[in-house]
């Protein structure tokens, strides 16, 4: 708006948007008497454009000041991580699961059956019913971004194939024993339908037909209940795949029931989930 007023003031004084001689006609512009025949302005009349421009600048000055103050109040982000308060997630390390696995014994219930589980923090093994069910490992893969040359993707492609099937069926096939299945989940290892709904029991997965819950239901229910019991949520801390990122950007990001929330630095209010 300031620019438009200033431009209008300039055109008013100059007699048009393009300097024209008495015999000159610009074809791109419509014929207008003001543009074809500049008139001599009185001194008082000539001052009006400058008065309008000054008023426009005065009106815009508070807005410019507020924008500058908003920029100055935005805290500068430091990418130096804070001291980690959780373990490494690597079995065998001292206190490997501190701050990650807070519930080491629990019960599960599914389709009329029930049982108990226990977790050994020294080895990472989850057991139930007198047998070992699986080993929980959540160690950091590496301390720098994954860098792969373009040629390496073609090499990886030879080890993958697209299969049109059902995840529960594929997990339970004997020929897939020892295979690695990657299941979708929230950033806390569990599967919640939204950031406002915390799933507490493996029985609730029966009403969710997405890949994550169906994959969990394909194996021993103790494993799924163990993850649900230890997932970071509004009920307490636990499994959190982005804890180091949150330490680097504590004012910008927040994990809400497995969903990453981004804060707007200008007003401090949540912007995106």
PDB file of N, CA and C in Angstrom, residues 180-248:
ATOM      1  N   UNK A 180      13.808 -59.410   7.520  1.00  0.00           N
ATOM      2  CA  UNK A 180      13.620 -58.141   8.211  1.00  0.00           C
ATOM      3  C   UNK A 180      12.411 -57.427   7.621  1.00  0.00           C
ATOM      4  N   UNK A 181      11.432 -57.143   8.462  1.00  0.00           N
ATOM      5  CA  UNK A 181      10.233 -56.430   8.032  1.00  0.00           C
ATOM      6  C   UNK A 181      10.251 -55.026   8.630  1.00  0.00           C
ATOM      7  N   UNK A 182      10.074 -54.030   7.786  1.00  0.00           N
ATOM      8  CA  UNK A 182      10.045 -52.632   8.219  1.00  0.00           C
ATOM      9  C   UNK A 182       8.587 -52.185   8.275  1.00  0.00           C
ATOM     10  N   UNK A 183       8.120 -51.880   9.479  1.00  0.00           N
ATOM     11  CA  UNK A 183       6.716 -51.511   9.670  1.00  0.00           C
ATOM     12  C   UNK A 183       6.597 -50.022   9.958  1.00  0.00           C
ATOM     13  N   UNK A 184       5.543 -49.370   9.462  1.00  0.00           N
ATOM     14  CA  UNK A 184       5.334 -47.951   9.785  1.00  0.00           C
ATOM     15  C   UNK A 184       4.892 -47.783  11.234  1.00  0.00           C
ATOM     16  N   UNK A 185       5.305 -46.680  11.820  1.00  0.00           N
ATOM     17  CA  UNK A 185       4.897 -46.373  13.194  1.00  0.00           C
ATOM     18  C   UNK A 185       5.070 -44.886  13.410  1.00  0.00           C
ATOM     19  N   UNK A 186       4.634 -44.415  14.570  1.00  0.00           N
ATOM     20  CA  UNK A 186       4.947 -43.059  14.964  1.00  0.00           C
ATOM     21  C   UNK A 186       6.396 -43.025  15.467  1.00  0.00           C
ATOM     22  N   UNK A 187       6.847 -41.844  15.845  1.00  0.00           N
ATOM     23  CA  UNK A 187       8.241 -41.685  16.262  1.00  0.00           C
ATOM     24  C   UNK A 187       8.508 -42.248  17.654  1.00  0.00           C
ATOM     25  N   UNK A 188       7.513 -42.872  18.262  1.00  0.00           N
ATOM     26  CA  UNK A 188       7.707 -43.534  19.554  1.00  0.00           C
ATOM     27  C   UNK A 188       7.628 -45.050  19.434  1.00  0.00           C
ATOM     28  N   UNK A 189       7.627 -45.572  18.210  1.00  0.00           N
ATOM     29  CA  UNK A 189       7.613 -47.006  17.985  1.00  0.00           C
ATOM     30  C   UNK A 189       6.236 -47.630  17.983  1.00  0.00           C
ATOM     31  N   UNK A 190       5.238 -46.903  18.465  1.00  0.00           N
ATOM     32  CA  UNK A 190       3.865 -47.414  18.514  1.00  0.00           C
ATOM     33  C   UNK A 190       3.065 -46.875  17.333  1.00  0.00           C
ATOM     34  N   UNK A 191       1.809 -47.261  17.277  1.00  0.00           N
ATOM     35  CA  UNK A 191       0.932 -46.813  16.188  1.00  0.00           C
ATOM     36  C   UNK A 191      -0.336 -46.225  16.801  1.00  0.00           C
ATOM     37  N   UNK A 192      -0.453 -44.887  16.709  1.00  0.00           N
ATOM     38  CA  UNK A 192      -1.629 -44.193  17.215  1.00  0.00           C
ATOM     39  C   UNK A 192      -2.410 -43.625  16.037  1.00  0.00           C
ATOM     40  N   UNK A 193      -3.737 -43.660  16.073  1.00  0.00           N
ATOM     41  CA  UNK A 193      -4.527 -43.096  14.965  1.00  0.00           C
ATOM     42  C   UNK A 193      -4.411 -41.585  14.852  1.00  0.00           C
ATOM     43  N   UNK A 194      -4.069 -40.885  15.949  1.00  0.00           N
ATOM     44  CA  UNK A 194      -3.879 -39.437  15.908  1.00  0.00           C
ATOM     45  C   UNK A 194      -3.058 -39.023  17.118  1.00  0.00           C
ATOM     46  N   UNK A 195      -2.635 -37.760  17.136  1.00  0.00           N
ATOM     47  CA  UNK A 195      -1.810 -37.279  18.240  1.00  0.00           C
ATOM     48  C   UNK A 195      -2.624 -37.070  19.522  1.00  0.00           C
ATOM     49  N   UNK A 196      -3.947 -37.210  19.431  1.00  0.00           N
ATOM     50  CA  UNK A 196      -4.787 -37.060  20.616  1.00  0.00           C
ATOM     51  C   UNK A 196      -5.292 -38.398  21.163  1.00  0.00           C
ATOM     52  N   UNK A 197      -4.939 -39.483  20.496  1.00  0.00           N
ATOM     53  CA  UNK A 197      -5.433 -40.807  20.897  1.00  0.00           C
ATOM     54  C   UNK A 197      -4.253 -41.723  21.192  1.00  0.00           C
ATOM     55  N   UNK A 198      -4.039 -42.028  22.455  1.00  0.00           N
ATOM     56  CA  UNK A 198      -2.962 -42.925  22.867  1.00  0.00           C
ATOM     57  C   UNK A 198      -3.498 -44.353  22.949  1.00  0.00           C
ATOM     58  N   UNK A 199      -2.901 -45.265  22.197  1.00  0.00           N
ATOM     59  CA  UNK A 199      -3.272 -46.685  22.243  1.00  0.00           C
ATOM     60  C   UNK A 199      -2.546 -47.324  23.418  1.00  0.00           C
ATOM     61  N   UNK A 200      -3.285 -47.929  24.335  1.00  0.00           N
ATOM     62  CA  UNK A 200      -2.693 -48.504  25.537  1.00  0.00           C
ATOM     63  C   UNK A 200      -2.566 -50.022  25.475  1.00  0.00           C
ATOM     64  N   UNK A 201      -3.462 -50.683  24.734  1.00  0.00           N
ATOM     65  CA  UNK A 201      -3.505 -52.146  24.762  1.00  0.00           C
ATOM     66  C   UNK A 201      -3.450 -52.713  23.348  1.00  0.00           C
ATOM     67  N   UNK A 202      -2.756 -53.841  23.197  1.00  0.00           N
ATOM     68  CA  UNK A 202      -2.613 -54.465  21.889  1.00  0.00           C
ATOM     69  C   UNK A 202      -3.967 -54.869  21.317  1.00  0.00           C
ATOM     70  N   UNK A 203      -4.938 -55.109  22.146  1.00  0.00           N
ATOM     71  CA  UNK A 203      -6.290 -55.446  21.697  1.00  0.00           C
ATOM     72  C   UNK A 203      -6.870 -54.357  20.801  1.00  0.00           C
ATOM     73  N   UNK A 204      -6.484 -53.104  21.038  1.00  0.00           N
ATOM     74  CA  UNK A 204      -6.993 -51.982  20.237  1.00  0.00           C
ATOM     75  C   UNK A 204      -6.493 -52.030  18.801  1.00  0.00           C
ATOM     76  N   UNK A 205      -5.390 -52.725  18.558  1.00  0.00           N
ATOM     77  CA  UNK A 205      -4.854 -52.825  17.199  1.00  0.00           C
ATOM     78  C   UNK A 205      -5.796 -53.587  16.265  1.00  0.00           C
ATOM     79  N   UNK A 206      -6.711 -54.339  16.810  1.00  0.00           N
ATOM     80  CA  UNK A 206      -7.631 -55.112  15.975  1.00  0.00           C
ATOM     81  C   UNK A 206      -8.537 -54.218  15.137  1.00  0.00           C
ATOM     82  N   UNK A 207      -8.756 -52.990  15.568  1.00  0.00           N
ATOM     83  CA  UNK A 207      -9.629 -52.078  14.831  1.00  0.00           C
ATOM     84  C   UNK A 207      -8.857 -51.169  13.886  1.00  0.00           C
ATOM     85  N   UNK A 208      -7.542 -51.400  13.746  1.00  0.00           N
ATOM     86  CA  UNK A 208      -6.710 -50.587  12.860  1.00  0.00           C
ATOM     87  C   UNK A 208      -6.118 -51.502  11.789  1.00  0.00           C
ATOM     88  N   UNK A 209      -6.569 -51.326  10.560  1.00  0.00           N
ATOM     89  CA  UNK A 209      -6.134 -52.216   9.474  1.00  0.00           C
ATOM     90  C   UNK A 209      -4.927 -51.696   8.697  1.00  0.00           C
ATOM     91  N   UNK A 210      -4.199 -50.742   9.244  1.00  0.00           N
ATOM     92  CA  UNK A 210      -2.992 -50.263   8.570  1.00  0.00           C
ATOM     93  C   UNK A 210      -1.836 -51.231   8.822  1.00  0.00           C
ATOM     94  N   UNK A 211      -0.737 -51.018   8.111  1.00  0.00           N
ATOM     95  CA  UNK A 211       0.366 -51.974   8.118  1.00  0.00           C
ATOM     96  C   UNK A 211       1.027 -52.173   9.460  1.00  0.00           C
ATOM     97  N   UNK A 212       1.219 -51.093  10.221  1.00  0.00           N
ATOM     98  CA  UNK A 212       1.891 -51.211  11.512  1.00  0.00           C
ATOM     99  C   UNK A 212       1.172 -52.110  12.493  1.00  0.00           C
ATOM    100  N   UNK A 213      -0.082 -51.812  12.816  1.00  0.00           N
ATOM    101  CA  UNK A 213      -0.811 -52.679  13.744  1.00  0.00           C
ATOM    102  C   UNK A 213      -0.967 -54.113  13.262  1.00  0.00           C
ATOM    103  N   UNK A 214      -1.214 -54.308  11.969  1.00  0.00           N
ATOM    104  CA  UNK A 214      -1.380 -55.670  11.455  1.00  0.00           C
ATOM    105  C   UNK A 214      -0.061 -56.443  11.547  1.00  0.00           C
ATOM    106  N   UNK A 215       1.042 -55.760  11.344  1.00  0.00           N
ATOM    107  CA  UNK A 215       2.329 -56.416  11.503  1.00  0.00           C
ATOM    108  C   UNK A 215       2.582 -56.811  12.950  1.00  0.00           C
ATOM    109  N   UNK A 216       2.178 -55.950  13.884  1.00  0.00           N
ATOM    110  CA  UNK A 216       2.329 -56.275  15.301  1.00  0.00           C
ATOM    111  C   UNK A 216       1.452 -57.470  15.691  1.00  0.00           C
ATOM    112  N   UNK A 217       0.260 -57.523  15.127  1.00  0.00           N
ATOM    113  CA  UNK A 217      -0.649 -58.627  15.463  1.00  0.00           C
ATOM    114  C   UNK A 217      -0.193 -59.961  14.866  1.00  0.00           C
ATOM    115  N   UNK A 218       0.733 -59.909  13.915  1.00  0.00           N
ATOM    116  CA  UNK A 218       1.195 -61.143  13.272  1.00  0.00           C
ATOM    117  C   UNK A 218       2.207 -61.902  14.132  1.00  0.00           C
ATOM    118  N   UNK A 219       2.744 -61.247  15.155  1.00  0.00           N
ATOM    119  CA  UNK A 219       3.753 -61.896  16.009  1.00  0.00           C
ATOM    120  C   UNK A 219       3.196 -62.025  17.425  1.00  0.00           C
ATOM    121  N   UNK A 220       4.041 -62.407  18.352  1.00  0.00           N
ATOM    122  CA  UNK A 220       3.589 -62.601  19.731  1.00  0.00           C
ATOM    123  C   UNK A 220       3.059 -61.280  20.293  1.00  0.00           C
ATOM    124  N   UNK A 221       1.883 -61.282  20.890  1.00  0.00           N
ATOM    125  CA  UNK A 221       1.288 -60.033  21.404  1.00  0.00           C
ATOM    126  C   UNK A 221       2.096 -59.374  22.508  1.00  0.00           C
ATOM    127  N   UNK A 222       2.982 -60.124  23.163  1.00  0.00           N
ATOM    128  CA  UNK A 222       3.805 -59.531  24.212  1.00  0.00           C
ATOM    129  C   UNK A 222       4.727 -58.462  23.647  1.00  0.00           C
ATOM    130  N   UNK A 223       5.215 -58.677  22.422  1.00  0.00           N
ATOM    131  CA  UNK A 223       6.113 -57.699  21.805  1.00  0.00           C
ATOM    132  C   UNK A 223       5.394 -56.378  21.561  1.00  0.00           C
ATOM    133  N   UNK A 224       4.165 -56.450  21.029  1.00  0.00           N
ATOM    134  CA  UNK A 224       3.395 -55.236  20.776  1.00  0.00           C
ATOM    135  C   UNK A 224       3.043 -54.528  22.071  1.00  0.00           C
ATOM    136  N   UNK A 225       2.640 -55.279  23.094  1.00  0.00           N
ATOM    137  CA  UNK A 225       2.277 -54.663  24.366  1.00  0.00           C
ATOM    138  C   UNK A 225       3.486 -54.030  25.038  1.00  0.00           C
ATOM    139  N   UNK A 226       4.640 -54.660  24.887  1.00  0.00           N
ATOM    140  CA  UNK A 226       5.887 -54.119  25.440  1.00  0.00           C
ATOM    141  C   UNK A 226       6.199 -52.752  24.840  1.00  0.00           C
ATOM    142  N   UNK A 227       6.048 -52.632  23.525  1.00  0.00           N
ATOM    143  CA  UNK A 227       6.306 -51.346  22.863  1.00  0.00           C
ATOM    144  C   UNK A 227       5.279 -50.304  23.298  1.00  0.00           C
ATOM    145  N   UNK A 228       3.997 -50.692  23.356  1.00  0.00           N
ATOM    146  CA  UNK A 228       2.958 -49.756  23.791  1.00  0.00           C
ATOM    147  C   UNK A 228       3.203 -49.275  25.222  1.00  0.00           C
ATOM    148  N   UNK A 229       3.658 -50.171  26.075  1.00  0.00           N
ATOM    149  CA  UNK A 229       3.898 -49.808  27.474  1.00  0.00           C
ATOM    150  C   UNK A 229       5.078 -48.861  27.632  1.00  0.00           C
ATOM    151  N   UNK A 230       5.993 -48.859  26.674  1.00  0.00           N
ATOM    152  CA  UNK A 230       7.215 -48.061  26.805  1.00  0.00           C
ATOM    153  C   UNK A 230       7.318 -46.929  25.783  1.00  0.00           C
ATOM    154  N   UNK A 231       6.291 -46.717  24.988  1.00  0.00           N
ATOM    155  CA  UNK A 231       6.314 -45.636  24.004  1.00  0.00           C
ATOM    156  C   UNK A 231       6.196 -44.283  24.698  1.00  0.00           C
ATOM    157  N   UNK A 232       6.951 -43.324  24.244  1.00  0.00           N
ATOM    158  CA  UNK A 232       6.861 -41.970  24.778  1.00  0.00           C
ATOM    159  C   UNK A 232       5.499 -41.368  24.418  1.00  0.00           C
ATOM    160  N   UNK A 233       4.804 -40.814  25.408  1.00  0.00           N
ATOM    161  CA  UNK A 233       3.486 -40.222  25.177  1.00  0.00           C
ATOM    162  C   UNK A 233       3.200 -39.233  26.293  1.00  0.00           C
ATOM    163  N   UNK A 234       1.978 -38.701  26.303  1.00  0.00           N
ATOM    164  CA  UNK A 234       1.621 -37.787  27.388  1.00  0.00           C
ATOM    165  C   UNK A 234       1.464 -38.512  28.718  1.00  0.00           C
ATOM    166  N   UNK A 235       1.557 -39.850  28.693  1.00  0.00           N
ATOM    167  CA  UNK A 235       1.513 -40.636  29.924  1.00  0.00           C
ATOM    168  C   UNK A 235       2.883 -40.743  30.580  1.00  0.00           C
ATOM    169  N   UNK A 236       3.945 -40.427  29.830  1.00  0.00           N
ATOM    170  CA  UNK A 236       5.285 -40.489  30.392  1.00  0.00           C
ATOM    171  C   UNK A 236       6.338 -40.653  29.314  1.00  0.00           C
ATOM    172  N   UNK A 237       7.622 -40.519  29.659  1.00  0.00           N
ATOM    173  CA  UNK A 237       8.710 -40.682  28.681  1.00  0.00           C
ATOM    174  C   UNK A 237       8.897 -42.133  28.292  1.00  0.00           C
ATOM    175  N   UNK A 238       9.745 -42.346  27.297  1.00  0.00           N
ATOM    176  CA  UNK A 238      10.007 -43.705  26.831  1.00  0.00           C
ATOM    177  C   UNK A 238      10.691 -43.699  25.484  1.00  0.00           C
ATOM    178  N   UNK A 239      10.300 -44.644  24.624  1.00  0.00           N
ATOM    179  CA  UNK A 239      10.908 -44.778  23.295  1.00  0.00           C
ATOM    180  C   UNK A 239      10.650 -43.507  22.489  1.00  0.00           C
ATOM    181  N   UNK A 240      11.731 -42.901  21.987  1.00  0.00           N
ATOM    182  CA  UNK A 240      11.642 -41.635  21.263  1.00  0.00           C
ATOM    183  C   UNK A 240      12.750 -41.611  20.218  1.00  0.00           C
ATOM    184  N   UNK A 241      12.374 -41.692  18.954  1.00  0.00           N
ATOM    185  CA  UNK A 241      13.360 -41.785  17.874  1.00  0.00           C
ATOM    186  C   UNK A 241      14.004 -40.449  17.537  1.00  0.00           C
ATOM    187  N   UNK A 242      13.484 -39.354  18.062  1.00  0.00           N
ATOM    188  CA  UNK A 242      14.006 -38.026  17.703  1.00  0.00           C
ATOM    189  C   UNK A 242      14.478 -37.271  18.940  1.00  0.00           C
ATOM    190  N   UNK A 243      14.862 -37.974  19.985  1.00  0.00           N
ATOM    191  CA  UNK A 243      15.252 -37.294  21.220  1.00  0.00           C
ATOM    192  C   UNK A 243      16.459 -36.384  21.023  1.00  0.00           C
ATOM    193  N   UNK A 244      17.430 -36.808  20.204  1.00  0.00           N
ATOM    194  CA  UNK A 244      18.602 -35.974  19.970  1.00  0.00           C
ATOM    195  C   UNK A 244      18.232 -34.718  19.182  1.00  0.00           C
ATOM    196  N   UNK A 245      17.316 -34.847  18.236  1.00  0.00           N
ATOM    197  CA  UNK A 245      16.874 -33.678  17.469  1.00  0.00           C
ATOM    198  C   UNK A 245      16.150 -32.699  18.383  1.00  0.00           C
ATOM    199  N   UNK A 246      15.327 -33.212  19.293  1.00  0.00           N
ATOM    200  CA  UNK A 246      14.614 -32.342  20.225  1.00  0.00           C
ATOM    201  C   UNK A 246      15.589 -31.639  21.159  1.00  0.00           C
ATOM    202  N   UNK A 247      16.695 -32.297  21.500  1.00  0.00           N
ATOM    203  CA  UNK A 247      17.717 -31.655  22.326  1.00  0.00           C
ATOM    204  C   UNK A 247      18.392 -30.511  21.597  1.00  0.00           C
ATOM    205  N   UNK A 248      18.540 -30.643  20.280  1.00  0.00           N
ATOM    206  CA  UNK A 248      19.164 -29.582  19.487  1.00  0.00           C
ATOM    207  C   UNK A 248      18.226 -28.398  19.279  1.00  0.00           C
TER     208      UNK A 248
END
